[in-house]
Coordinates of C-alpha atoms and ligand atoms in Angstrom, one line a residue:
M249 CA 67.2 103.2 57.2
L250 CA 65.2 101.5 59.6
D251 CA 63.0 103.4 61.6
L252 CA 64.1 102.4 65.0
A253 CA 60.7 104.0 66.4
A254 CA 58.7 102.0 64.7
A255 CA 60.7 99.2 65.3
S256 CA 60.8 99.6 68.8
A257 CA 57.1 100.6 69.1
T258 CA 56.4 96.6 68.1
I259 CA 58.0 95.4 71.0
P260 CA 56.6 94.9 75.0
A261 CA 57.4 97.8 76.7
T262 CA 57.6 97.5 80.5
D263 CA 54.1 99.0 81.0
T264 CA 52.4 96.2 78.8
P265 CA 50.2 94.3 80.8
V266 CA 51.8 91.4 81.9
A267 CA 50.9 87.6 81.3
A268 CA 49.7 85.8 85.0
G269 CA 52.9 84.1 86.2
A270 CA 54.9 85.9 84.0
A271 CA 58.4 85.8 84.8
P272 CA 60.7 88.9 85.3
V273 CA 63.5 89.8 83.2
T274 CA 65.9 92.4 82.8
V275 CA 66.4 93.6 79.5
A276 CA 68.5 96.0 77.4
Y277 CA 68.3 96.4 74.0
G278 CA 72.5 97.3 73.3
D279 CA 74.2 99.3 70.8
G280 CA 74.9 98.9 66.8
I281 CA 72.2 96.2 65.7
G282 CA 71.3 95.6 69.6
P283 CA 68.1 97.6 69.2
E284 CA 66.8 96.0 65.5
I285 CA 67.2 92.4 67.0
M286 CA 66.1 92.8 70.0
A287 CA 62.9 94.0 68.9
A288 CA 62.5 91.3 66.6
S289 CA 63.6 88.5 69.2
L290 CA 61.1 89.8 71.6
R291 CA 58.4 90.3 69.1
I292 CA 58.5 86.3 68.1
M293 CA 58.9 85.3 71.5
M294 CA 55.8 87.1 72.9
A295 CA 53.8 85.8 69.8
A296 CA 55.4 82.3 70.7
G297 CA 53.1 82.9 74.0
A298 CA 56.4 83.9 76.5
R299 CA 55.1 85.1 79.6
L300 CA 58.1 87.8 80.7
A301 CA 57.7 90.7 82.7
I302 CA 60.2 92.6 81.1
E303 CA 62.0 95.6 82.9
E304 CA 64.1 97.3 80.8
V305 CA 67.9 99.1 80.9
R306 CA 70.2 101.3 79.5
L307 CA 73.5 99.7 79.1
G308 CA 76.6 100.1 76.7
E309 CA 78.2 102.7 74.6
A310 CA 76.0 105.8 75.8
L311 CA 77.0 104.8 79.6
Y312 CA 80.3 104.8 79.3
R313 CA 80.6 108.0 77.7
E314 CA 78.2 109.2 80.4
G315 CA 81.2 108.1 83.2
H316 CA 80.2 104.4 83.9
S317 CA 83.1 102.7 83.5
A318 CA 81.6 99.6 83.0
G319 CA 78.7 101.0 81.2
I320 CA 76.3 99.6 83.4
P321 CA 74.6 102.3 85.4
P322 CA 73.0 101.7 88.9
E323 CA 69.1 101.2 88.4
A324 CA 70.8 98.4 85.9
W325 CA 72.3 96.5 89.3
D326 CA 69.0 97.1 90.8
S327 CA 66.9 95.4 88.0
L328 CA 69.0 92.6 87.9
R329 CA 69.0 92.2 91.7
R330 CA 65.1 91.9 91.2
T331 CA 65.0 89.6 88.0
R332 CA 68.2 87.6 88.2
T333 CA 67.5 87.3 84.7
F334 CA 69.4 89.6 81.9
F335 CA 68.6 89.5 78.1
K336 CA 71.3 91.3 76.6
G337 CA 71.7 92.6 73.3
P338 CA 75.1 92.7 71.7
I339 CA 77.0 96.4 73.1
T340 CA 79.9 98.4 71.8
T341 CA 82.9 99.0 73.9
P342 CA 85.0 102.1 73.3
Q343 CA 88.4 101.8 72.6
G344 CA 91.1 103.2 74.8
G345 CA 92.0 103.4 78.5
G346 CA 89.6 103.2 81.9
V347 CA 87.1 101.2 80.1
K348 CA 86.0 98.0 81.9
S349 CA 84.4 95.0 80.0
L350 CA 80.9 95.1 80.6
N351 CA 80.5 91.5 80.1
V352 CA 83.3 90.5 82.2
T353 CA 81.9 92.9 85.3
I354 CA 78.3 91.2 85.1
R355 CA 80.0 87.9 85.0
K356 CA 81.8 88.2 87.9
T357 CA 79.5 90.4 89.6
L358 CA 76.4 87.9 89.5
G359 CA 78.7 85.0 90.2
L360 CA 77.9 83.5 86.4
F361 CA 80.2 80.8 86.8
A362 CA 79.2 78.8 83.9
N363 CA 78.9 79.8 80.3
V364 CA 77.0 77.5 77.6
R365 CA 77.2 77.8 74.4
P366 CA 75.4 75.3 72.3
C367 CA 77.3 75.0 68.5
A368 CA 75.4 73.2 65.6
A369 CA 75.4 72.9 62.3
Y370 CA 71.9 73.2 60.2
A371 CA 72.6 71.5 57.2
P372 CA 71.5 71.5 54.5
A373 CA 69.5 74.7 55.3
I374 CA 72.8 76.2 56.0
A375 CA 76.1 75.9 54.2
T376 CA 79.1 74.1 56.4
R377 CA 81.6 71.8 56.3
H378 CA 80.4 69.8 59.2
P379 CA 76.8 68.9 58.8
G380 CA 76.7 66.5 61.7
M381 CA 78.0 69.1 64.3
D382 CA 76.0 69.4 67.2
V383 CA 77.9 70.3 70.3
V384 CA 78.0 72.1 73.5
I385 CA 80.6 74.1 75.1
V386 CA 81.0 74.7 78.8
R387 CA 83.4 76.8 79.5
E388 CA 84.5 77.6 83.1
N389 CA 83.8 81.5 83.5
E390 CA 85.2 83.2 86.3
E391 CA 88.9 81.5 87.0
D392 CA 91.7 81.3 85.4
L393 CA 94.0 83.8 83.4
Y394 CA 90.7 85.9 83.5
A395 CA 91.0 86.7 87.4
G396 CA 92.7 89.7 86.4
I397 CA 95.9 89.7 88.5
E398 CA 98.4 90.7 86.7
H399 CA 101.7 92.3 87.7
R400 CA 104.9 93.6 86.1
Q401 CA 107.6 92.4 88.1
T402 CA 110.8 93.4 86.6
D403 CA 112.5 95.1 83.6
E404 CA 111.8 92.9 81.0
V405 CA 109.1 90.2 82.6
Y406 CA 105.2 90.5 83.3
Q407 CA 102.9 88.2 84.8
C408 CA 99.5 86.9 84.8
L409 CA 98.1 84.6 87.7
K410 CA 96.2 81.4 86.6
I411 CA 93.9 81.3 89.3
I412 CA 91.8 77.4 89.6
S413 CA 90.0 76.5 92.3
R414 CA 88.4 73.6 93.6
P415 CA 85.2 74.6 93.9
G416 CA 85.3 76.6 91.1
C417 CA 86.3 73.2 89.2
E418 CA 83.5 71.2 91.1
R419 CA 80.8 73.5 90.0
I420 CA 81.6 73.8 86.4
V421 CA 81.8 70.3 86.0
R422 CA 78.8 69.1 87.7
Y423 CA 77.0 71.7 85.7
A424 CA 78.6 69.9 82.6
F425 CA 77.2 66.6 83.5
D426 CA 73.8 67.5 84.7
Y427 CA 73.4 69.9 81.8
A428 CA 74.2 66.6 79.8
R429 CA 72.4 64.0 81.7
A430 CA 69.3 66.9 81.5
N431 CA 69.5 67.1 77.5
G432 CA 69.7 63.5 76.7
R433 CA 73.4 64.1 75.9
K434 CA 75.5 60.9 75.6
K435 CA 78.9 62.0 76.1
V436 CA 81.2 64.8 77.8
S437 CA 84.9 65.6 77.3
C438 CA 87.3 67.5 79.3
F439 CA 90.0 69.4 77.7
T440 CA 92.6 70.9 80.0
K441 CA 96.8 71.1 79.4
D442 CA 97.8 68.9 82.5
N443 CA 100.9 67.9 81.2
I444 CA 102.3 70.8 81.7
M445 CA 100.3 72.7 84.1
K446 CA 100.2 69.9 86.4
L447 CA 98.9 71.5 89.7
T448 CA 96.1 74.1 88.1
D449 CA 95.1 72.1 84.8
G450 CA 96.2 68.6 86.9
L451 CA 93.1 70.0 90.0
F452 CA 90.7 70.6 87.0
R453 CA 91.4 66.7 85.1
R454 CA 91.0 65.5 88.7
V455 CA 87.8 66.8 89.9
F456 CA 86.6 66.0 86.3
D457 CA 87.9 62.1 86.9
E458 CA 86.6 62.1 90.4
I459 CA 82.9 64.1 89.4
G460 CA 82.7 61.9 86.0
A461 CA 82.5 58.8 89.0
E462 CA 79.0 59.5 89.7
Y463 CA 78.1 59.8 86.0
P464 CA 78.5 56.1 85.0
D465 CA 75.5 56.6 82.2
I466 CA 77.3 59.3 80.5
E467 CA 80.9 58.5 78.0
Q468 CA 83.7 60.4 79.5
E469 CA 87.1 61.6 77.9
N470 CA 90.0 63.6 79.0
M471 CA 92.1 65.3 75.8
I472 CA 95.0 67.4 75.9
V473 CA 93.1 71.1 74.7
D474 CA 95.8 71.1 71.8
I475 CA 94.9 68.0 70.1
G476 CA 91.1 68.4 71.0
A477 CA 91.0 71.7 69.7
A478 CA 92.6 69.8 66.1
R479 CA 89.5 67.6 66.7
L480 CA 86.8 69.7 67.2
A481 CA 88.1 71.8 64.2
D482 CA 88.6 68.7 61.7
S483 CA 85.7 66.6 62.7
P484 CA 83.5 68.0 65.3
E485 CA 80.8 65.3 64.9
R486 CA 82.7 62.9 67.3
F487 CA 82.3 65.8 70.3
D488 CA 79.2 65.8 72.1
V489 CA 79.6 68.2 75.6
I490 CA 82.9 70.0 76.1
V491 CA 83.8 71.3 79.4
M492 CA 86.9 73.5 79.9
P493 CA 88.9 76.1 81.9
N494 CA 88.0 79.7 81.2
L495 CA 90.6 80.1 78.2
Y496 CA 90.0 77.3 76.3
G497 CA 86.7 77.8 76.4
D498 CA 86.7 81.4 75.5
I499 CA 88.9 80.7 71.9
L500 CA 87.4 77.1 71.2
S501 CA 83.5 78.0 71.3
D502 CA 84.1 80.9 69.0
I503 CA 86.2 78.2 66.6
A504 CA 83.3 75.8 67.0
A505 CA 80.3 78.5 66.4
Q506 CA 82.2 79.9 63.2
I507 CA 82.9 76.0 61.6
T508 CA 79.0 75.7 62.3
G509 CA 78.4 77.6 59.0
S510 CA 77.5 80.8 60.6
V511 CA 78.7 83.3 64.5
G512 CA 75.3 85.2 63.5
L513 CA 73.6 82.3 64.7
G514 CA 75.3 81.6 67.8
A515 CA 73.7 82.3 71.3
S516 CA 75.2 81.5 74.8
A517 CA 73.8 81.3 78.4
N518 CA 75.6 82.8 81.2
I519 CA 74.9 80.9 84.4
G520 CA 75.3 81.4 88.0
E521 CA 73.6 80.8 91.5
Y522 CA 72.4 84.7 91.7
G523 CA 71.4 85.1 88.2
A524 CA 71.7 84.3 84.5
M525 CA 72.4 86.2 81.0
F526 CA 71.5 85.7 78.0
E527 CA 73.2 86.8 74.3
A528 CA 74.2 86.3 70.9
I529 CA 77.7 85.7 70.7
H530 CA 78.6 88.0 67.7
G531 CA 78.9 92.1 69.1
S532 CA 77.0 95.0 68.0
A533 CA 78.1 95.1 63.8
P534 CA 78.1 99.1 64.2
D535 CA 78.4 98.7 60.0
L536 CA 75.1 97.2 59.7
A537 CA 73.0 99.3 62.3
G538 CA 70.0 100.9 61.3
Q539 CA 69.6 98.8 58.0
D540 CA 67.2 96.5 58.7
V541 CA 69.8 94.1 57.4
A542 CA 71.0 92.0 60.6
N543 CA 70.2 88.3 61.5
P544 CA 68.3 88.0 64.7
S545 CA 68.8 84.1 65.1
G546 CA 71.6 84.3 67.7
L547 CA 69.7 86.7 70.5
L548 CA 66.3 84.4 69.3
L549 CA 68.3 81.1 70.2
A550 CA 69.8 83.0 73.3
G551 CA 66.0 83.6 74.2
V552 CA 65.3 80.0 73.9
Q553 CA 67.9 79.3 76.4
M554 CA 65.9 82.0 78.9
L555 CA 62.7 80.6 78.4
V556 CA 64.2 76.5 79.3
H557 CA 65.8 78.5 82.1
L558 CA 62.6 80.3 82.9
G559 CA 60.9 77.2 83.2
Q560 CA 59.0 77.7 79.5
G561 CA 60.2 75.1 77.9
D562 CA 56.9 74.8 75.7
V563 CA 57.2 78.3 74.5
A564 CA 60.9 77.5 74.2
E565 CA 60.6 74.6 71.8
R566 CA 57.6 76.6 69.7
I567 CA 60.2 79.5 68.9
H568 CA 63.1 76.9 67.9
N569 CA 61.0 75.0 65.5
G570 CA 58.9 77.7 64.0
W571 CA 62.7 79.5 63.5
A572 CA 64.3 76.1 62.0
A573 CA 61.2 75.9 59.7
T574 CA 62.1 78.9 58.6
I575 CA 65.5 78.8 57.9
E576 CA 64.8 75.3 56.6
A577 CA 62.1 76.7 53.8
G578 CA 64.9 79.2 52.9
I579 CA 64.0 82.5 54.4
H580 CA 67.4 84.1 54.9
T581 CA 68.9 87.4 56.4
A582 CA 71.7 88.5 54.2
D583 CA 74.6 87.1 56.2
I584 CA 73.5 83.3 55.4
F585 CA 72.2 83.9 52.2
R586 CA 73.6 81.6 50.1
P587 CA 72.0 81.5 46.0
G588 CA 71.0 78.0 44.9
L589 CA 70.8 77.2 49.0
S590 CA 68.2 80.1 50.1
R591 CA 64.9 81.1 48.5
E592 CA 64.7 84.7 49.4
K593 CA 66.6 87.0 50.9
V594 CA 65.0 89.2 53.7
G595 CA 65.8 92.1 56.2
T596 CA 65.5 91.3 60.5
R597 CA 61.9 92.3 60.2
A598 CA 60.7 90.4 57.1
F599 CA 62.7 87.3 59.2
A600 CA 60.9 88.0 62.4
D601 CA 57.2 87.9 60.3
A602 CA 58.1 84.9 59.0
V603 CA 58.9 82.9 62.1
I604 CA 55.9 83.7 63.3
A605 CA 54.0 83.0 60.7
R606 CA 55.4 79.3 61.3
L607 CA 55.2 79.1 65.4
G608 CA 53.4 75.9 65.5
E609 CA 55.0 74.0 63.0
K610 CA 58.2 71.7 62.9
P611 CA 60.9 71.4 60.8
Q612 CA 60.6 68.6 57.8
H613 CA 64.6 67.8 57.7
L614 CA 66.3 69.8 60.5
P615 CA 66.2 67.9 63.7
A616 CA 62.9 69.4 65.7
A617 CA 63.8 70.5 69.2
D618 CA 62.0 68.6 72.1
L619 CA 62.0 71.0 75.2
K620 CA 58.6 71.1 76.4
A621 CA 59.6 68.9 79.4
A622 CA 63.6 70.5 79.8
R623 CA 63.8 72.1 83.1
P624 CA 67.1 74.5 84.2
I625 CA 70.0 72.9 85.6
A626 CA 69.7 72.5 89.3
L627 CA 73.0 74.1 91.0
V628 CA 74.7 72.2 93.2
R629 CA 77.0 74.7 96.1
P630 CA 80.3 72.7 96.2
Q631 CA 81.1 70.9 99.6
R632 CA 84.0 72.7 101.6
A633 CA 86.6 69.8 102.7
E634 CA 88.2 69.4 105.6
P635 CA 91.4 71.4 105.5
A636 CA 94.5 69.7 104.5
E637 CA 97.5 69.1 106.9
K638 CA 99.9 71.8 105.9
R639 CA 103.3 72.0 106.3
L640 CA 106.3 74.7 105.1
V641 CA 109.2 73.2 103.8
G642 CA 111.1 76.0 101.9
V643 CA 110.3 79.3 99.8
D644 CA 110.8 80.5 96.2
I645 CA 112.2 84.0 96.3
F646 CA 112.1 85.9 93.2
V647 CA 114.7 88.4 92.3
Q648 CA 115.4 90.7 89.9
S649 CA 119.4 90.7 88.8
M650 CA 121.6 91.1 85.6
L651 CA 124.4 88.7 87.4
S652 CA 125.3 85.5 85.4
P653 CA 123.5 82.2 87.1
D654 CA 126.6 81.4 88.9
E655 CA 127.6 84.8 89.9
L656 CA 123.9 85.3 91.3
A657 CA 124.1 81.9 93.0
Q658 CA 127.6 83.3 94.6
R659 CA 125.8 86.3 96.0
L660 CA 122.9 84.4 97.7
L661 CA 125.0 81.9 99.3
T662 CA 127.3 84.8 100.6
A663 CA 124.7 86.8 101.9
T664 CA 122.5 83.8 102.7
N665 CA 125.7 82.7 104.9
G666 CA 124.5 78.9 105.5
L667 CA 121.1 79.9 107.0
V668 CA 119.3 77.8 105.0
E669 CA 120.2 75.7 101.5
L670 CA 119.8 77.4 98.2
A671 CA 118.3 73.9 95.9
M672 CA 118.4 75.6 92.8
I673 CA 117.8 79.2 90.5
T674 CA 115.4 79.1 87.6
N675 CA 115.1 81.9 84.8
R676 CA 111.6 81.3 82.9
G677 CA 111.2 77.7 84.8
V678 CA 114.5 76.7 83.1
K679 CA 116.7 75.5 85.8
V680 CA 120.2 77.7 85.6
W681 CA 121.9 76.5 88.9
P682 CA 123.4 74.3 89.8
Q683 CA 124.6 72.7 86.2
G684 CA 122.6 75.1 84.0
M685 CA 123.2 75.1 80.5
P686 CA 125.3 77.9 79.0
E687 CA 123.2 78.1 75.9
T688 CA 119.9 78.7 78.1
F689 CA 118.7 82.3 77.0
C690 CA 118.0 84.5 80.5
T691 CA 116.1 87.8 81.4
D692 CA 116.8 89.4 84.5
H693 CA 113.9 87.6 86.5
W694 CA 115.4 84.7 88.7
R695 CA 113.0 82.3 91.2
C696 CA 115.8 80.8 93.9
R697 CA 114.7 78.2 95.7
F698 CA 115.6 78.1 99.5
Q699 CA 115.1 75.4 101.5
P700 CA 116.3 73.8 105.0
K701 CA 119.5 71.8 105.5
P702 CA 119.0 68.3 106.2
G703 CA 116.9 67.5 109.3
K704 CA 116.0 71.2 110.0
Q705 CA 112.8 72.7 109.8
F706 CA 111.9 75.7 107.7
N707 CA 109.1 78.1 109.4
K708 CA 108.1 81.9 108.4
A709 CA 110.5 83.4 111.1
M710 CA 113.6 82.0 108.8
Q711 CA 112.0 82.9 105.7
L712 CA 111.6 86.8 107.1
D713 CA 115.2 86.5 108.3
L714 CA 116.2 85.2 104.5
L715 CA 114.5 88.2 103.5
G716 CA 116.5 90.8 105.6
R717 CA 119.5 89.0 104.9
L718 CA 118.9 89.5 100.9
N719 CA 117.9 93.0 101.7
M720 CA 121.1 93.7 103.7
A721 CA 123.0 92.7 100.5
G722 CA 121.2 94.3 98.2
I723 CA 119.3 91.8 96.2
D724 CA 116.5 93.3 94.9
W725 CA 113.7 90.4 96.0
I726 CA 110.7 91.3 93.9
K727 CA 108.3 88.2 95.6
T728 CA 107.8 85.5 97.4
E729 CA 106.0 81.6 96.9
Q730 CA 106.0 79.6 100.1
L731 CA 106.4 75.9 99.8
Y732 CA 104.1 73.8 101.5
L733 CA 103.2 70.1 101.9
F734 CA 99.3 69.7 101.6
D735 CA 98.9 66.3 103.3
G736 CA 102.2 65.2 102.3
E737 CA 102.0 66.1 99.2
P738 CA 104.0 69.1 97.2
G739 CA 102.2 72.0 96.7
Y740 CA 104.3 73.5 94.4
S741 CA 106.1 72.2 90.8
M742 CA 109.2 70.6 91.3
G743 CA 111.0 72.6 88.3
Q744 CA 111.9 71.6 84.7
G745 CA 112.7 68.0 84.1
Q746 CA 111.3 66.5 87.2
Ligands
LIG834 P1 80.9 91.7 65.4 O1 80.4 90.2 66.2 O2 79.7 92.8 66.3 O3 80.8 91.7 64.0 C1 81.7 90.9 63.3 C2 81.4 90.9 61.5 O4 79.7 89.9 62.0 C3 80.6 91.9 61.0 O5 80.8 92.2 60.0 C4 79.3 91.9 61.1 O6 78.4 92.7 60.5 C5 78.9 90.7 60.8 N1 77.7 90.5 62.1 C6 77.9 90.1 63.5 N2 76.3 90.0 63.9 C7 76.1 89.9 63.1 C8 74.5 89.8 62.8 N3 73.7 89.2 63.9 N4 73.9 89.3 61.8 C9 74.6 89.6 60.2 N5 75.8 90.1 60.6 C10 76.3 89.9 61.5 O7 82.5 92.1 66.0 P2 83.3 93.1 66.0 O8 83.2 93.8 64.5 O9 84.7 92.8 66.5 O10 82.9 94.2 67.0 C11 81.7 95.4 67.2 C12 81.2 95.8 68.6 O11 81.1 94.4 69.5 C13 82.7 95.8 69.3 O12 82.5 97.0 70.0 C14 82.9 94.7 70.3 O13 83.4 94.8 71.5 C15 81.8 94.6 70.7 N6 81.1 93.1 71.1 C16 80.2 92.8 72.1 C17 80.0 91.5 72.5 C18 78.9 91.7 73.3 O14 78.6 92.4 73.9 N7 78.4 90.6 73.9 C19 80.5 90.5 72.2 C20 81.7 90.8 70.5 C21 82.1 91.9 70.5

């Protein structure tokens, strides 16, 4: 078993003398293998000359147990507000109710809108089917289905809101292009499902095209996420930087990391206006904890991203190249050790020693990093556009009912008594009235679209009147969505098949 006290004795403590010009950084060792890989990573970083003033905070499983619902105590927030830079070991998320995701809480609280995951293969040193792969996934981190706004609406139907905002799209898309430019990347691809979600994903794609026009030096392409994902898994060499909304980015960045050959090497940066967080993509691997066998590379490469962010590109380059030289020399932890390919199987501490011994070297076959001049990406705050001219032209009223489409339509027509027109009823987005198909399976959740009679205006007073009449008729309406035109353009989907 690893002697954790010995492991942490080698790390710079908070009261270690700090180099002049050192960057303040909050460090959490985390759970499971966290303390071992953090100790190894910090030891390499300090040996390479990193100028860090470390504030250590407690985080994770023990804090959850102490009753902090997101696993983070108030003093850690104080430190993060001071340092604005977080180097985080993996944590164990307890199973069960009442527990909030620590990562989601930190991302949302600090507004870390960009998740940047470089996914590169290190062939021939590490076995992979995609030796030429060198992709960076830039994932939007705050919006989409991760807003966490969910409702059960009827006995049968549950809903999760997908929220996409123009400023959110602008920030992430601009970040992706600026990242590409700053890192000598040639192409940015955008994955969406805008053929189905024309308003939400359609906005993301439109913003990609608009902002892309400001970067004529960078090749650009749009792909539907399903075909994009298939190509990424099959021939990742054809991609360079890929920008995506949150959910697609979450899934595809894991796939991309996996096909590089080892998830243990994956690092990620979470960047925002008020702070940044750097971590390995893997979890706390409790099965390996305390055995001095875990691979510290993912966390170390996150440290490399952090040093670039802190303007210490020279140190970042020295570490990356020393690390690549170690990997290339076949000095491998158990997770990437392959007989015939690897030369020596080492533990976490010995791996760190091997990297430290190679600081100042460059890899012979793997590409050497050139990070001396690398700088953090300057973030551009999106400009607010002039508000559009907004006109109310109707309302979708969602109703719970076990009636058939024709029976429900009849009740709605009787209740509203000619106040407005019932334009259509859909069930799970499929039009079932008028002229529905008898084969359509219907749930207890109906969208009923009301619009004014020809030549008449619609307003919120009419909507309230309408809801009152439905109430009086005992119709169980469960939510409404106003139908607006924005500068004459419909701000709502037109219904299936239109
Ligand atoms: P995991 O990533 O911890 O482990 C998956 C597999 O990969 C295991 O076999 C593990 O031994 C191996 N592995 C992971 N990191 C390794 C490393 N550095 N070196 C060698 N092998 C490594 O995923 P899991 O088992 O699903 O999750 C364990 C815990 O981690 C859970 O509580 C989960 O919630 C948490 N988790 C935390 C984070 C985070 O803090 N960012 C991310 C993912 C999972």
